[in-house]
PDB file of C-alpha atoms in Angstrom:
ATOM      1  CA  MET A  18      31.434  79.695 124.581  1.00 55.00           C
ATOM      2  CA  ARG A  19      32.191  81.241 127.942  1.00 71.00           C
ATOM      3  CA  ALA A  20      32.130  77.856 129.666  1.00 81.00           C
ATOM      4  CA  VAL A  21      34.745  76.565 127.220  1.00 83.00           C
ATOM      5  CA  HIS A  22      36.987  79.556 127.917  1.00 86.00           C
ATOM      6  CA  ASP A  23      36.534  79.219 131.688  1.00 87.00           C
ATOM      7  CA  VAL A  24      37.436  75.529 131.692  1.00 87.00           C
ATOM      8  CA  ALA A  25      40.420  76.270 129.443  1.00 89.00           C
ATOM      9  CA  ALA A  26      41.604  78.884 131.937  1.00 91.00           C
ATOM     10  CA  GLN A  27      41.218  76.410 134.805  1.00 90.00           C
ATOM     11  CA  LEU A  28      43.119  73.722 132.902  1.00 90.00           C
ATOM     12  CA  LEU A  29      45.934  76.117 132.037  1.00 93.00           C
ATOM     13  CA  GLU A  30      46.129  77.203 135.675  1.00 93.00           C
ATOM     14  CA  TRP A  31      46.277  73.543 136.744  1.00 93.00           C
ATOM     15  CA  ILE A  32      49.156  72.990 134.302  1.00 93.00           C
ATOM     16  CA  ALA A  33      50.998  76.113 135.498  1.00 94.00           C
ATOM     17  CA  ILE A  34      50.645  75.279 139.199  1.00 94.00           C
ATOM     18  CA  ARG A  35      52.272  71.910 138.564  1.00 95.00           C
ATOM     19  CA  ASP A  36      55.034  73.558 136.502  1.00 95.00           C
ATOM     20  CA  LEU A  37      54.258  71.317 133.531  1.00 94.00           C
ATOM     21  CA  ASP A  38      55.420  72.223 130.038  1.00 91.00           C
ATOM     22  CA  PRO A  39      53.165  70.670 127.395  1.00 90.00           C
ATOM     23  CA  GLY A  40      54.626  73.048 124.787  1.00 90.00           C
ATOM     24  CA  ILE A  41      51.490  75.097 124.237  1.00 92.00           C
ATOM     25  CA  ASN A  42      50.766  78.796 123.965  1.00 94.00           C
ATOM     26  CA  PRO A  43      48.247  79.508 126.748  1.00 94.00           C
ATOM     27  CA  LYS A  44      47.079  82.747 125.108  1.00 95.00           C
ATOM     28  CA  ALA A  45      46.333  80.855 121.889  1.00 94.00           C
ATOM     29  CA  VAL A  46      44.355  78.202 123.771  1.00 93.00           C
ATOM     30  CA  LEU A  47      42.331  80.852 125.603  1.00 94.00           C
ATOM     31  CA  PHE A  48      41.659  82.752 122.393  1.00 93.00           C
ATOM     32  CA  GLY A  49      40.632  79.573 120.581  1.00 92.00           C
ATOM     33  CA  ALA A  50      38.389  78.521 123.446  1.00 91.00           C
ATOM     34  CA  ALA A  51      36.696  81.926 123.466  1.00 91.00           C
ATOM     35  CA  THR A  52      36.206  82.234 119.702  1.00 91.00           C
ATOM     36  CA  HIS A  53      35.920  78.697 118.318  1.00 89.00           C
ATOM     37  CA  ASP A  54      32.168  78.984 117.647  1.00 89.00           C
ATOM     38  CA  ILE A  55      32.075  82.636 116.551  1.00 90.00           C
ATOM     39  CA  GLY A  56      30.929  81.590 113.091  1.00 91.00           C
ATOM     40  CA  LYS A  57      27.606  80.587 114.616  1.00 90.00           C
ATOM     41  CA  THR A  58      26.757  84.296 114.628  1.00 89.00           C
ATOM     42  CA  LEU A  59      26.556  83.940 110.845  1.00 90.00           C
ATOM     43  CA  HIS A  60      24.870  80.526 110.978  1.00 90.00           C
ATOM     44  CA  PRO A  61      22.542  80.800 113.997  1.00 90.00           C
ATOM     45  CA  GLY A  62      20.738  77.569 113.146  1.00 90.00           C
ATOM     46  CA  GLU A  63      23.895  75.786 114.268  1.00 82.00           C
ATOM     47  CA  LEU A  64      23.471  77.156 117.798  1.00 83.00           C
ATOM     48  CA  SER A  65      20.750  74.614 118.459  1.00 84.00           C
ATOM     49  CA  GLY A  66      21.211  72.145 115.637  1.00 86.00           C
ATOM     50  CA  PRO A  67      23.941  70.307 113.771  1.00 85.00           C
ATOM     51  CA  GLY A  68      26.108  71.892 111.131  1.00 82.00           C
ATOM     52  CA  SER A  69      29.629  72.825 110.204  1.00 82.00           C
ATOM     53  CA  GLN A  70      29.188  75.922 108.059  1.00 86.00           C
ATOM     54  CA  HIS A  71      30.154  78.057 111.061  1.00 88.00           C
ATOM     55  CA  GLU A  72      33.680  76.644 111.123  1.00 88.00           C
ATOM     56  CA  GLU A  73      35.184  78.220 107.988  1.00 91.00           C
ATOM     57  CA  ALA A  74      32.815  81.188 108.307  1.00 94.00           C
ATOM     58  CA  GLY A  75      34.234  81.867 111.779  1.00 93.00           C
ATOM     59  CA  ARG A  76      37.822  81.743 110.555  1.00 94.00           C
ATOM     60  CA  GLU A  77      36.983  84.144 107.727  1.00 96.00           C
ATOM     61  CA  LEU A  78      35.086  86.470 110.084  1.00 96.00           C
ATOM     62  CA  LEU A  79      38.013  86.676 112.491  1.00 96.00           C
ATOM     63  CA  MET A  80      40.517  87.282 109.705  1.00 97.00           C
ATOM     64  CA  ALA A  81      38.288  90.002 108.202  1.00 97.00           C
ATOM     65  CA  GLN A  82      38.530  91.740 111.596  1.00 96.00           C
ATOM     66  CA  GLY A  83      42.332  91.627 111.509  1.00 97.00           C
ATOM     67  CA  VAL A  84      42.920  88.492 113.561  1.00 97.00           C
ATOM     68  CA  ASP A  85      46.048  86.643 112.494  1.00 95.00           C
ATOM     69  CA  SER A  86      45.381  83.375 110.631  1.00 93.00           C
ATOM     70  CA  VAL A  87      47.326  81.434 113.271  1.00 92.00           C
ATOM     71  CA  MET A  88      44.836  82.516 115.916  1.00 94.00           C
ATOM     72  CA  ALA A  89      41.774  82.450 113.646  1.00 94.00           C
ATOM     73  CA  ARG A  90      42.423  78.799 112.794  1.00 91.00           C
ATOM     74  CA  PHE A  91      40.640  77.554 115.919  1.00 87.00           C
ATOM     75  CA  ALA A  92      37.267  78.550 114.468  1.00 89.00           C
ATOM     76  CA  ALA A  93      37.934  76.205 111.539  1.00 88.00           C
ATOM     77  CA  THR A  94      39.817  73.398 113.319  1.00 84.00           C
ATOM     78  CA  HIS A  95      37.799  72.901 116.510  1.00 78.00           C
ATOM     79  CA  ALA A  96      35.783  70.046 115.000  1.00 73.00           C
ATOM     80  CA  ALA A  97      38.510  68.575 112.787  1.00 71.00           C
ATOM     81  CA  TRP A  98      39.265  65.336 114.606  1.00 66.00           C
ATOM     82  CA  ASN A  99      40.630  63.561 111.548  1.00 69.00           C
ATOM     83  CA  VAL A 100      43.427  65.904 110.439  1.00 67.00           C
ATOM     84  CA  GLU A 101      46.820  64.288 110.029  1.00 73.00           C
ATOM     85  CA  ASP A 102      48.872  66.315 112.500  1.00 74.00           C
ATOM     86  CA  PRO A 103      46.784  68.518 114.785  1.00 74.00           C
ATOM     87  CA  GLY A 104      48.699  70.658 117.213  1.00 82.00           C
ATOM     88  CA  MET A 105      48.287  70.295 120.962  1.00 85.00           C
ATOM     89  CA  GLU A 106      46.563  73.690 121.151  1.00 89.00           C
ATOM     90  CA  ASP A 107      44.033  72.626 118.513  1.00 87.00           C
ATOM     91  CA  LEU A 108      43.386  69.353 120.328  1.00 85.00           C
ATOM     92  CA  LEU A 109      42.806  71.175 123.620  1.00 86.00           C
ATOM     93  CA  VAL A 110      40.350  73.629 122.076  1.00 85.00           C
ATOM     94  CA  SER A 111      38.560  70.776 120.263  1.00 82.00           C
ATOM     95  CA  THR A 112      38.316  68.699 123.420  1.00 82.00           C
ATOM     96  CA  LEU A 113      37.229  71.596 125.604  1.00 80.00           C
ATOM     97  CA  GLY A 114      34.664  72.617 123.012  1.00 77.00           C
ATOM     98  CA  SER A 115      32.755  69.391 123.387  1.00 71.00           C
ATOM     99  CA  THR A 116      29.845  69.715 125.813  1.00 54.00           C
ATOM    100  CA  LYS A 117      30.651  66.562 127.739  1.00 45.00           C
ATOM    101  CA  SER A 118      34.276  67.469 128.400  1.00 46.00           C
ATOM    102  CA  THR A 119      33.423  71.025 129.436  1.00 48.00           C
ATOM    103  CA  ALA A 120      30.773  69.852 131.889  1.00 50.00           C
ATOM    104  CA  ALA A 121      33.015  67.115 133.254  1.00 48.00           C
ATOM    105  CA  GLY A 122      36.066  69.359 133.551  1.00 49.00           C
ATOM    106  CA  ALA A 123      34.152  72.038 135.390  1.00 51.00           C
ATOM    107  CA  GLY A 124      33.497  69.592 138.194  1.00 51.00           C
ATOM    108  CA  TYR A 125      37.169  68.900 138.876  1.00 47.00           C
ATOM    109  CA  LEU A 126      39.360  71.788 137.798  1.00 50.00           C
ATOM    110  CA  GLY A 127      39.840  74.315 140.542  1.00 49.00           C
ATOM    111  CA  SER A 128      38.037  72.130 143.073  1.00 49.00           C
ATOM    112  CA  GLY A 129      41.142  70.599 144.599  1.00 52.00           C
ATOM    113  CA  ARG A 130      39.857  67.171 143.537  1.00 49.00           C
ATOM    114  CA  GLU A 131      41.565  64.994 140.984  1.00 50.00           C
ATOM    115  CA  PRO A 132      39.526  63.444 138.157  1.00 44.00           C
ATOM    116  CA  PRO A 133      38.993  59.688 138.422  1.00 40.00           C
TER     117      PRO A 133
END
């Protein structure tokens, strides 16, 4: 989960340096990137294997700890690629949460190089 957060921070910095305004809440993206898989603490088999039980469980866990539902949503939406109208923040967290994008992004963001 830390790698996802770190790449999210690098991407947000890249956006800020270029004074771009994609209409996102950076704090929400960082929170979602850091907590999107928190439900795997309740479903540890999903740490090394497939499964989606951690998604709703993570949202419920965060909300039980007093996290606002708007922020807790990332735990439930980070794998929902087929929803009708996902927000940009949700799409960023979903994309960054995939192993391939995190590994690929880490090689470019902050390096001064542009992706191909």
